[in-house]
Tab-separated table of C-alpha atoms in Angstrom:
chain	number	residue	atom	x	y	z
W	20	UNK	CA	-109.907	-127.088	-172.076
W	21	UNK	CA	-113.151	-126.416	-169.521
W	22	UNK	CA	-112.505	-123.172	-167.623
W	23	UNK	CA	-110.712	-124.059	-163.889
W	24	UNK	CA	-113.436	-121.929	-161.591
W	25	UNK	CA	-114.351	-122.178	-158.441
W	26	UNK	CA	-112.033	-124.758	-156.902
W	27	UNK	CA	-114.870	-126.924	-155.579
W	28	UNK	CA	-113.588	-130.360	-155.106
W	29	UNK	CA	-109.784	-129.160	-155.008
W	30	UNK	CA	-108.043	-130.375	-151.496
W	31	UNK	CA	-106.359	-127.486	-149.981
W	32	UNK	CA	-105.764	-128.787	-146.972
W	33	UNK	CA	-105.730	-131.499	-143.996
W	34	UNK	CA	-108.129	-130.534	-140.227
W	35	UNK	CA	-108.646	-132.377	-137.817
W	36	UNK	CA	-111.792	-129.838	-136.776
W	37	UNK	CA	-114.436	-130.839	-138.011
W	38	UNK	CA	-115.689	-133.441	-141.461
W	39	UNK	CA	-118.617	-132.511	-143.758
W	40	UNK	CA	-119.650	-135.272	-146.160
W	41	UNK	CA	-122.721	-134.576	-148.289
W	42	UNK	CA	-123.324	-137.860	-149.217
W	43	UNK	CA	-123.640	-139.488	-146.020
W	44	UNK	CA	-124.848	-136.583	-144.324
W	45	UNK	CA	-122.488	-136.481	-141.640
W	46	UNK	CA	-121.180	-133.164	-140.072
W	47	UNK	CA	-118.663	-133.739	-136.898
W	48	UNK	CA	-116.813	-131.591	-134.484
W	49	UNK	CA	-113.646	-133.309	-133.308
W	50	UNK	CA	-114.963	-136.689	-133.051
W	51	UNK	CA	-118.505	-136.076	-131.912
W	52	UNK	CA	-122.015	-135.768	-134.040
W	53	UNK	CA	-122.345	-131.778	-134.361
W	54	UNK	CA	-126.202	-132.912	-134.246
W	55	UNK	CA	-125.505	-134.054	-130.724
W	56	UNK	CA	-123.323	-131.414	-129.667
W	57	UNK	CA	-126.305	-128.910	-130.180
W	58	UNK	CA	-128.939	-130.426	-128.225
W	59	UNK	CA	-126.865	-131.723	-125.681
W	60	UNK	CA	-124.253	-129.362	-124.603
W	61	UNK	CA	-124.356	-125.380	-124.445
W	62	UNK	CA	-122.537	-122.956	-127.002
W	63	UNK	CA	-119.619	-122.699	-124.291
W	64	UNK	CA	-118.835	-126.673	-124.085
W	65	UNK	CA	-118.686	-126.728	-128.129
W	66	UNK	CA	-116.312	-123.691	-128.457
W	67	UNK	CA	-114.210	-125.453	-125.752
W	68	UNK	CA	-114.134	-128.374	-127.876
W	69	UNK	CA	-113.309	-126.836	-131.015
W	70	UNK	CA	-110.429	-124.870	-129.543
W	71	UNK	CA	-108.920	-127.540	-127.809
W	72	UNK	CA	-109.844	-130.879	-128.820
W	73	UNK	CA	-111.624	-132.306	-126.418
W	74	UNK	CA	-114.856	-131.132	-123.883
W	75	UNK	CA	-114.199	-129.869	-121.013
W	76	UNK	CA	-114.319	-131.016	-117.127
W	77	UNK	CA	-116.444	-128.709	-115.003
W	78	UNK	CA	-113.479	-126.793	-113.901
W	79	UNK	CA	-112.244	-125.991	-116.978
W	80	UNK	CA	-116.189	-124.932	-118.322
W	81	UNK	CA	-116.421	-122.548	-115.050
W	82	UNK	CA	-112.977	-120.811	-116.232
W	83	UNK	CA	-113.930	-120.246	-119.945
W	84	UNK	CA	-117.256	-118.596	-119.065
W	85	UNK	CA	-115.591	-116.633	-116.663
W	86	UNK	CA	-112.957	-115.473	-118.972
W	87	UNK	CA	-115.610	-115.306	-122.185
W	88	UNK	CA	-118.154	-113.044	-119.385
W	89	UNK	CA	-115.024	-110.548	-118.663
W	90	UNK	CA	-114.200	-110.064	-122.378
W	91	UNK	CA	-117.846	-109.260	-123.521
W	92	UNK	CA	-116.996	-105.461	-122.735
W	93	UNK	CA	-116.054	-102.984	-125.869
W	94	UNK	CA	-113.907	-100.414	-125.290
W	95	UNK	CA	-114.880	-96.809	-125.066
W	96	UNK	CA	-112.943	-96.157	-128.138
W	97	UNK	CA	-114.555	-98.654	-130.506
W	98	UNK	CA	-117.953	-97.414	-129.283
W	99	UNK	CA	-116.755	-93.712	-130.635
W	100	UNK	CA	-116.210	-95.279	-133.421
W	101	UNK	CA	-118.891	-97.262	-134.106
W	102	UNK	CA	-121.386	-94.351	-133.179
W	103	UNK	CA	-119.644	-92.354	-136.131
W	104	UNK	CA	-121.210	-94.537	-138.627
W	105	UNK	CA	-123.833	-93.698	-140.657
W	106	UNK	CA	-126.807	-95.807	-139.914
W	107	UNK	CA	-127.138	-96.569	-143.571
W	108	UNK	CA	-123.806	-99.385	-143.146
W	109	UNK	CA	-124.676	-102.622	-143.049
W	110	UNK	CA	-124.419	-104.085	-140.266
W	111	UNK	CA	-121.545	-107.123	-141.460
W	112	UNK	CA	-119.418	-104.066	-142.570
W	113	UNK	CA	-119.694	-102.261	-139.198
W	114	UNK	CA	-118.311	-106.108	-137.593
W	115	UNK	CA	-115.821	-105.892	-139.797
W	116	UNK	CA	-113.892	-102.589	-139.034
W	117	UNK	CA	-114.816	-103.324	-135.612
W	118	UNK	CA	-112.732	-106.262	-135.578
W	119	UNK	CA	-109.882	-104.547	-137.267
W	120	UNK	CA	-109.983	-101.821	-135.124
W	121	UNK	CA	-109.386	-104.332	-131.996
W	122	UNK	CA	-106.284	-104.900	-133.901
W	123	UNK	CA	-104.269	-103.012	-131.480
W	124	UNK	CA	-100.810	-104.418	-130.634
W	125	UNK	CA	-102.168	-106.571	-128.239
W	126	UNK	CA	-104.324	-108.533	-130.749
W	127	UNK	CA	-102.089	-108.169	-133.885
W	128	UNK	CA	-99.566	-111.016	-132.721
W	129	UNK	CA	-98.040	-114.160	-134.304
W	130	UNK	CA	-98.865	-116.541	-133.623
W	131	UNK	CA	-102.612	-115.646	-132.849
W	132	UNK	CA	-103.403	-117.277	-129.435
W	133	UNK	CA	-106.560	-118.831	-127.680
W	134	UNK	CA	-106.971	-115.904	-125.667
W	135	UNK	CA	-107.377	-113.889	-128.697
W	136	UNK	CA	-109.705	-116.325	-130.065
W	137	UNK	CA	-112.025	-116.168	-126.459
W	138	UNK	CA	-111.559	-112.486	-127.024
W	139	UNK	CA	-113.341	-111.851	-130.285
W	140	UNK	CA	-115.829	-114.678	-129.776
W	141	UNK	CA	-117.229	-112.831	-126.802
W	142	UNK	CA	-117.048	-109.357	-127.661
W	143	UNK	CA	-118.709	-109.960	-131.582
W	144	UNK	CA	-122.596	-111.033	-129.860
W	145	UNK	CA	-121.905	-106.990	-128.262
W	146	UNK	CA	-120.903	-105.226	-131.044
W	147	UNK	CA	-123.771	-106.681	-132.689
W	148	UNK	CA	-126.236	-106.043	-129.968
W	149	UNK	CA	-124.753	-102.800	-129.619
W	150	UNK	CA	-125.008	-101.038	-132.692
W	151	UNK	CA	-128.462	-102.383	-133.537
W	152	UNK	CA	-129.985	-100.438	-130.455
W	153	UNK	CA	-127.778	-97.703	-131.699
W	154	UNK	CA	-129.360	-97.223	-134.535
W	155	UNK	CA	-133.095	-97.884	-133.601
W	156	UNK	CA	-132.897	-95.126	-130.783
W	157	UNK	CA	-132.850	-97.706	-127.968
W	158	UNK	CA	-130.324	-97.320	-124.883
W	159	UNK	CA	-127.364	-99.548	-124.749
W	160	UNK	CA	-127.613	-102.258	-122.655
W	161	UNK	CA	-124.697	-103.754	-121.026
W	162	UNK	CA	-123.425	-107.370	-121.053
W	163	UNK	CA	-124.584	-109.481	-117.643
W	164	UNK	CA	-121.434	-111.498	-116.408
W	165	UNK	CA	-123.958	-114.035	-114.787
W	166	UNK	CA	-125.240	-114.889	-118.238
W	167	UNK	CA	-124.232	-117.912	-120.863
W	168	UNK	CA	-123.027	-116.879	-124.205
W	169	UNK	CA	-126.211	-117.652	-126.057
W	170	UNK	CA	-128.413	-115.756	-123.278
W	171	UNK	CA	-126.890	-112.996	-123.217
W	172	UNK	CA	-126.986	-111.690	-126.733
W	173	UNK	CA	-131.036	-112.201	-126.269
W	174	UNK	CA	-130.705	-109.794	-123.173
W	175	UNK	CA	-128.297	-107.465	-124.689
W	176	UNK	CA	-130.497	-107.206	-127.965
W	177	UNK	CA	-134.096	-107.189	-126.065
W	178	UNK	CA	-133.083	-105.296	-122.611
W	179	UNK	CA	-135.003	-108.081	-121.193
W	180	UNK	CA	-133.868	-111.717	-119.527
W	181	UNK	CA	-134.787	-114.253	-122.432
W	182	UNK	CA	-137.038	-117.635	-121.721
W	183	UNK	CA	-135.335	-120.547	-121.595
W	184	UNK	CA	-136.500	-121.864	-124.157
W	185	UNK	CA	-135.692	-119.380	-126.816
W	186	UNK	CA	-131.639	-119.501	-125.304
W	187	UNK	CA	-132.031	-123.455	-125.767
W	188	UNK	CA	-132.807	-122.933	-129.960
W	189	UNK	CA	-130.665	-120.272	-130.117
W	190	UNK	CA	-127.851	-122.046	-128.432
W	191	UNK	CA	-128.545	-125.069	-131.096
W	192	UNK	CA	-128.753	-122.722	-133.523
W	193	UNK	CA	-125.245	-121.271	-132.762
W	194	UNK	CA	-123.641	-123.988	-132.201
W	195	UNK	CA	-124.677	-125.959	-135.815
W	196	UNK	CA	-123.449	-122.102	-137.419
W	197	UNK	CA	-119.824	-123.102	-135.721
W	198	UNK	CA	-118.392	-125.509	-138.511
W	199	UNK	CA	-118.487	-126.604	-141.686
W	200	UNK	CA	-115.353	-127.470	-143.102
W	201	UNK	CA	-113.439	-125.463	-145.922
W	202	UNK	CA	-116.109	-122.942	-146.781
W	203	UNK	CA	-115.992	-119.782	-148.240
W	204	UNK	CA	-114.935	-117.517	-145.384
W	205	UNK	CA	-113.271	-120.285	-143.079
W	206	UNK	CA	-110.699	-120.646	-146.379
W	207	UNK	CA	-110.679	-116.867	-146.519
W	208	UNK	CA	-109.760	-116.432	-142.738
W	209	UNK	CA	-106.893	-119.073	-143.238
W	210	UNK	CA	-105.717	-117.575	-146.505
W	211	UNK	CA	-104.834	-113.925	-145.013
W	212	UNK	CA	-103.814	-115.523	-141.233
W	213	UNK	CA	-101.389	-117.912	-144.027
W	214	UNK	CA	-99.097	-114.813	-144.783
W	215	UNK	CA	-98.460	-114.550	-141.077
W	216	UNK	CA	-101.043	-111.654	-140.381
W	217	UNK	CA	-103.008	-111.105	-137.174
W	218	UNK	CA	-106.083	-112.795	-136.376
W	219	UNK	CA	-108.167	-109.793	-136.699
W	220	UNK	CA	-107.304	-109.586	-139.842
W	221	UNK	CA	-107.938	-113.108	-140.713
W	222	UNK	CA	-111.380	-112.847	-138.942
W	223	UNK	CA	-112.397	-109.609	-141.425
W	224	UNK	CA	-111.562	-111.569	-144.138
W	225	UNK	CA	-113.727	-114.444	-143.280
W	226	UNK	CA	-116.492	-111.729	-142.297
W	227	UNK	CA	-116.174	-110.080	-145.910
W	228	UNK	CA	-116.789	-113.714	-147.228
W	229	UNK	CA	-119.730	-114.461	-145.016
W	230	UNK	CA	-121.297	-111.295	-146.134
W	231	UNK	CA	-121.869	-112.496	-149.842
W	232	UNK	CA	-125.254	-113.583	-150.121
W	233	UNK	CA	-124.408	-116.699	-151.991
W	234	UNK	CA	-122.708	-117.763	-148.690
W	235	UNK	CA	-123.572	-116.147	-145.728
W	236	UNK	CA	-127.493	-115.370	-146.841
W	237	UNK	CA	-130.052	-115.224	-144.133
W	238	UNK	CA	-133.176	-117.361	-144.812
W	239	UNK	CA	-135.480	-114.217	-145.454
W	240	UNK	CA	-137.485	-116.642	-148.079
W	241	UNK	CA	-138.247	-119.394	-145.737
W	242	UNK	CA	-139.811	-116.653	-143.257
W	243	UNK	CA	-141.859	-114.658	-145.612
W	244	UNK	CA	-143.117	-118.476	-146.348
W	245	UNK	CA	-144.092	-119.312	-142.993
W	246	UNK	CA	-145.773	-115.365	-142.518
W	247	UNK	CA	-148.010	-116.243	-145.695
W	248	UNK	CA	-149.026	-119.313	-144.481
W	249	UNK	CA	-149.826	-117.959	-141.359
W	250	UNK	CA	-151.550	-120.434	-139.286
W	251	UNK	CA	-151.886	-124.563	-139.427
W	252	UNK	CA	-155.117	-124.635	-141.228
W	253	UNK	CA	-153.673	-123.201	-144.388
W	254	UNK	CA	-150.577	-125.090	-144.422
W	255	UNK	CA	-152.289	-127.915	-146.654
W	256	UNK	CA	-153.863	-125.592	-149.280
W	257	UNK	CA	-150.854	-122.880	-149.129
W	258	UNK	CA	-148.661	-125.664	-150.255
W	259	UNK	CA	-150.876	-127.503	-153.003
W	260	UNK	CA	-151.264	-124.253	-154.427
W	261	UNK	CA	-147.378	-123.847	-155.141
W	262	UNK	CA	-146.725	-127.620	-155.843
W	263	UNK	CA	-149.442	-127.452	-158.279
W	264	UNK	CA	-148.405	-124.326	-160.178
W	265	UNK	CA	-144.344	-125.673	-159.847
W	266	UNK	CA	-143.209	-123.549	-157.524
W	267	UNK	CA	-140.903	-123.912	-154.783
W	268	UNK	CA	-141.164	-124.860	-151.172
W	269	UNK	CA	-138.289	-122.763	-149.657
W	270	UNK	CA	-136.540	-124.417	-146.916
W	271	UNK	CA	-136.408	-127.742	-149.011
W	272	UNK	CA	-133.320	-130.039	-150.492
W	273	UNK	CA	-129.122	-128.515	-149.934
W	274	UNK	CA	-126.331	-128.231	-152.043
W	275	UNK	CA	-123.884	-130.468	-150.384
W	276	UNK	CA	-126.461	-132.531	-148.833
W	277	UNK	CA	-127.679	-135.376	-150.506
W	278	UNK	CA	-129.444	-137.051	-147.163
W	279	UNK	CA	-130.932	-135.710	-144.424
W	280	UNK	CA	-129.015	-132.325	-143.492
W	281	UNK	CA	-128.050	-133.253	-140.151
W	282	UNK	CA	-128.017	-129.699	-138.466
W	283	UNK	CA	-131.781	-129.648	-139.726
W	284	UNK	CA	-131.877	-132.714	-137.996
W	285	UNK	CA	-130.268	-131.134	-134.964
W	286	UNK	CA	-132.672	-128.026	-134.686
W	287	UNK	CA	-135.627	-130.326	-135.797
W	288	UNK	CA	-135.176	-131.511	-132.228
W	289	UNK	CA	-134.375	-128.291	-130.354
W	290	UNK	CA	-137.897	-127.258	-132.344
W	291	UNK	CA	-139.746	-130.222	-131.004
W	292	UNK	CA	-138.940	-129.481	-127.388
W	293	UNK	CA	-140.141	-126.197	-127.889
W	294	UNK	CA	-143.847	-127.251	-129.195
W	295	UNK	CA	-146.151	-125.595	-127.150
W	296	UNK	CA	-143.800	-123.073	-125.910
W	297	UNK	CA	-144.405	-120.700	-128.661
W	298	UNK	CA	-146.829	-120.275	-131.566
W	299	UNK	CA	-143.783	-120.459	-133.976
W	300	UNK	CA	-142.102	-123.251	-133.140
W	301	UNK	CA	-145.712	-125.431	-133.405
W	302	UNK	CA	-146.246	-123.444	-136.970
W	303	UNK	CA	-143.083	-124.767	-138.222
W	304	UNK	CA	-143.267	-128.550	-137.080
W	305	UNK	CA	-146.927	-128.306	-138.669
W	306	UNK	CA	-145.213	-127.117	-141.893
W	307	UNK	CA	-142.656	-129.042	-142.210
W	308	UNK	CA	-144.627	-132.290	-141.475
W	309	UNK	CA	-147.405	-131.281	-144.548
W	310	UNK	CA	-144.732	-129.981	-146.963
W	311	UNK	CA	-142.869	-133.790	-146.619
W	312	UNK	CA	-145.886	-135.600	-147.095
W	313	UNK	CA	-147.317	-133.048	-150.371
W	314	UNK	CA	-143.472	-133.521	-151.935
W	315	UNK	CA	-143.813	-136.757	-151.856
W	316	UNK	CA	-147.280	-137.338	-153.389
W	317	UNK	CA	-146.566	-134.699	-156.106
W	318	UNK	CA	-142.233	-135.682	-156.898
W	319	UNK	CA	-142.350	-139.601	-155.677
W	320	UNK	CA	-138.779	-140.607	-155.191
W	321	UNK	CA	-137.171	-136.941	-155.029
W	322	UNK	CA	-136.293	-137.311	-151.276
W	323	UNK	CA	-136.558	-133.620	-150.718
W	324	UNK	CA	-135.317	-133.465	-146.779
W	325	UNK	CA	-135.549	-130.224	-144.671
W	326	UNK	CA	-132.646	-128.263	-144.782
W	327	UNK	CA	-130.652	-125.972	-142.305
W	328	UNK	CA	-132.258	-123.236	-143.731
W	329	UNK	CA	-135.839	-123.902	-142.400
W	330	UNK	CA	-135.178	-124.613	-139.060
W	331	UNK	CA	-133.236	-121.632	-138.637
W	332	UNK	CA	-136.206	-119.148	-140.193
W	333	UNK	CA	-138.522	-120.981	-137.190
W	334	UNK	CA	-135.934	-120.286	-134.877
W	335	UNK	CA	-134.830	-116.971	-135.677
W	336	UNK	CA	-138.459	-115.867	-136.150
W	337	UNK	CA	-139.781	-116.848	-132.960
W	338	UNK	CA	-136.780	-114.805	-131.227
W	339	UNK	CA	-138.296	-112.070	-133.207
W	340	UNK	CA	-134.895	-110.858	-134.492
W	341	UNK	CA	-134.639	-108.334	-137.080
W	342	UNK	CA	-133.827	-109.577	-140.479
W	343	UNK	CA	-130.959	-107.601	-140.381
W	344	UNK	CA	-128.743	-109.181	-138.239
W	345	UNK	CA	-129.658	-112.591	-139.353
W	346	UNK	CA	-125.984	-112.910	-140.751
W	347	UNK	CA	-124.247	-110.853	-138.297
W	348	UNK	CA	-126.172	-113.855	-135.944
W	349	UNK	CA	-124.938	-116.712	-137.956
W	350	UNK	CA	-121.198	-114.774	-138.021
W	351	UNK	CA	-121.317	-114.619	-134.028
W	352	UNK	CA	-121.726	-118.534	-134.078
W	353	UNK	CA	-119.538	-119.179	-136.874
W	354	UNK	CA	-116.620	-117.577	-135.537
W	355	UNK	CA	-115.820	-120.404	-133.573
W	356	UNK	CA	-115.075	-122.358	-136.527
W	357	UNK	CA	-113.025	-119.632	-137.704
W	358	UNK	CA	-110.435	-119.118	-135.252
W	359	UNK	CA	-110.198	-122.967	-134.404
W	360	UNK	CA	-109.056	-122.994	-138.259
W	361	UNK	CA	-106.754	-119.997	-137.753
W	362	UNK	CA	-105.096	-121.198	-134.701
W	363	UNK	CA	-104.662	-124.945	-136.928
W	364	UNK	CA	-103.025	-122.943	-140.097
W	365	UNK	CA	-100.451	-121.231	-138.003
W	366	UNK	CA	-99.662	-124.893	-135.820
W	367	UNK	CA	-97.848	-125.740	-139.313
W	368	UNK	CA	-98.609	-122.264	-141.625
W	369	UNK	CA	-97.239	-122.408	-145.268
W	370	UNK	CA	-98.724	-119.255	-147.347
W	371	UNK	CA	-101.178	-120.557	-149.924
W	372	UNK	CA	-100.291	-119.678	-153.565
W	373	UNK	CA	-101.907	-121.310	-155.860
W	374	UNK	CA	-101.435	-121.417	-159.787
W	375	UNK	CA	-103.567	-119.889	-162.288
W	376	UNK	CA	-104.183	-120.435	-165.986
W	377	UNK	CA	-103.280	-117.298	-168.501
W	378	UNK	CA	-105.991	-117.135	-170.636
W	379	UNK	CA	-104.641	-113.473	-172.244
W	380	UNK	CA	-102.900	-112.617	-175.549
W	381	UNK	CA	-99.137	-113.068	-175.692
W	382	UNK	CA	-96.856	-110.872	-177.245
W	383	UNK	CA	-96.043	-110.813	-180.911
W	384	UNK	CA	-92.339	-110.780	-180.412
W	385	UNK	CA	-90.476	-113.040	-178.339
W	386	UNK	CA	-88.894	-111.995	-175.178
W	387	UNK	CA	-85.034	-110.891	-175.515
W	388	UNK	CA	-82.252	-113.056	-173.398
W	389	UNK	CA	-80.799	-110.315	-171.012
């Protein structure tokens, strides 16, 4: 009998959230193109959406980003805390005591509520921002209530107001990080909130998950690609050079995608509007247009599309971020996703147990009837 691993095709469950399907490429949010979504509407709008089924009227925005601005604010406690760290802990651990320590008896309810959800969602972009001047020697910089979601990480991380056109492609970028079905750590987070635990706990599961680089990797590889090549005249010979020895074009072909990716698709755009904004963003179109044409003269018929993964490197590269909190970045947009899911498991919650196989030995005696 094959070894059962890995569960990968196994239903586990029904969402009405959002739909990922590889072979047609689609990814939606409740209904509407995620692709869409991120070009189209800001990080605030989507959350809405993903929370509660529907966009919101202009009321209804005004109040979340009001409510989101006046939970931004860690408490004096969990900055003790976090300050006790050694700056040798990655930063994806530090989020994740962090959220269990806001596990007070306030936030360690069930049922886990949308305000809890709001909560976390706007106070992770701080902690974040937060412990990363911490440990470079920079002074803490405090959240502006006047800013959007995606703006004001830039300004809490930089101690400057960001362009607009860097909080447009981050704001994409955030928003294509919320969803994408039964992963890895949206499975974890609904596993743990499944035995009626808290949401922070839930949430630190799914952050332990994201963590692992086979899920939650940052595209380092895609970067250091687009360094190397440096400027548009060496695109052409940079990538000959690799096609002809049989190496790899990073930032090329996905997993589940057998199409176009369509968050590539989505940031492709947000890139676009960007060209001639900064040097980056016109790098990366440059690149991506030479490495399509070069993949298909040297593998006709592959259909190697763009993925996620190289759209993100051009993003997160022109906001100059540090390569270490490319996943804690990704985790501050995917957590969303995470407690939509948890606030769907416990709607109808039923622990999950699955079976497993024994593979051991067996004992040589039988069992005696008590």
């Amino acid at each position: 009998m094959a070894k059962v691993t890995g569960l990968e095709g196994v239903v586990a469950g029904e969402t009405d959230i959002g739909l990922v399907d590889g072979e047609k490429g689609y990814l939606v949010y409740r209904g509407y193109w995620a692709k869409e979504l991120a070009v189209s509407k800001s990080y605030e709008e989507v959350a809405y959406l993903l929370w509660n089924r529907r966009l919101p009227e202009a009321e209804e925005l005004a109040q979340l980003k009001q409510e989101m601005a006046a939970a931004r604010t860690i408490p004096e406690y969990l900055k003790q805390m976090i300050d006790l760290l050694p700056p040798t802990i990655p930063m994806m651990l530090v989020l994740q005591s962090a959220v269990a320590a806001l596990g007070d008896k306030d936030n360690a309810t069930w049922p886990p509520t949308l305000k809890q959800a709001i909560r976390l969602t706007s106070v992770l972009p701080t902690i974040i921002a937060y412990r990363y001047r911490k440990v470079n020697n920079l002074p803490e910089v405090e959240p502006l209530a006047e800013l959007g979601h995606a703006a004001n990480y830039l300004y809490m991380l930089t101690g400057s107001i960001p362009e607009e056109a860097h909080v447009q492609a981050l704001s994409a970028y955030q928003i294509l990080c919320m969803e994408h079905g039964m992963n890895a750590s949206t499975f974890a987070s609904r596993v743990v909130l499944s035995t009626e635990s808290d949401i922070c706990a839930a949430v630190c599961g799914a952050i332990g998950a994201m963590k692992g680089p086979l899920h939650g990797g940052a595209p380092s590889e895609v970067i250091s690609m687009l360094e190397e090549i440096g400027t548009m005249d060496r695109a052409e010979p940079w990538i000959r050079g690799v096609l002809e020895n049989r190496g790899k074009i990073m930032g090329f072909g996905h997993r589940i995608y057998k199409t176009k990716d369509p968050r590539a698709e989505a940031l492709m755009i947000a890139t676009e509007a960007m060209i001639g904004k900064d040097p980056s963003f016109d790098l990366a179109i440059h690149v991506e247009h030479t490495a399509i044409r070069l993949l298909e003269e040297y593998k006709p018929g592959r259909r190697l599309f763009t993925n996620v993964e190289f759209y993100a490197a051009a993003i997160l590269k022109a906001l100059q971020l540090d390569p270490d909190i490319f996943t804690p970045t990704f985790t501050a947009g995917r957590i969303v996703g995470w407690t939509s899911h948890i606030l769907e498991q416990a709607e109808s919650n039923r622990i999950f147990r699955p079976q497993s196989v024994y593979t051991g030995p067996m004992p040589e005696t039988e069992a005696e009837t008590v």
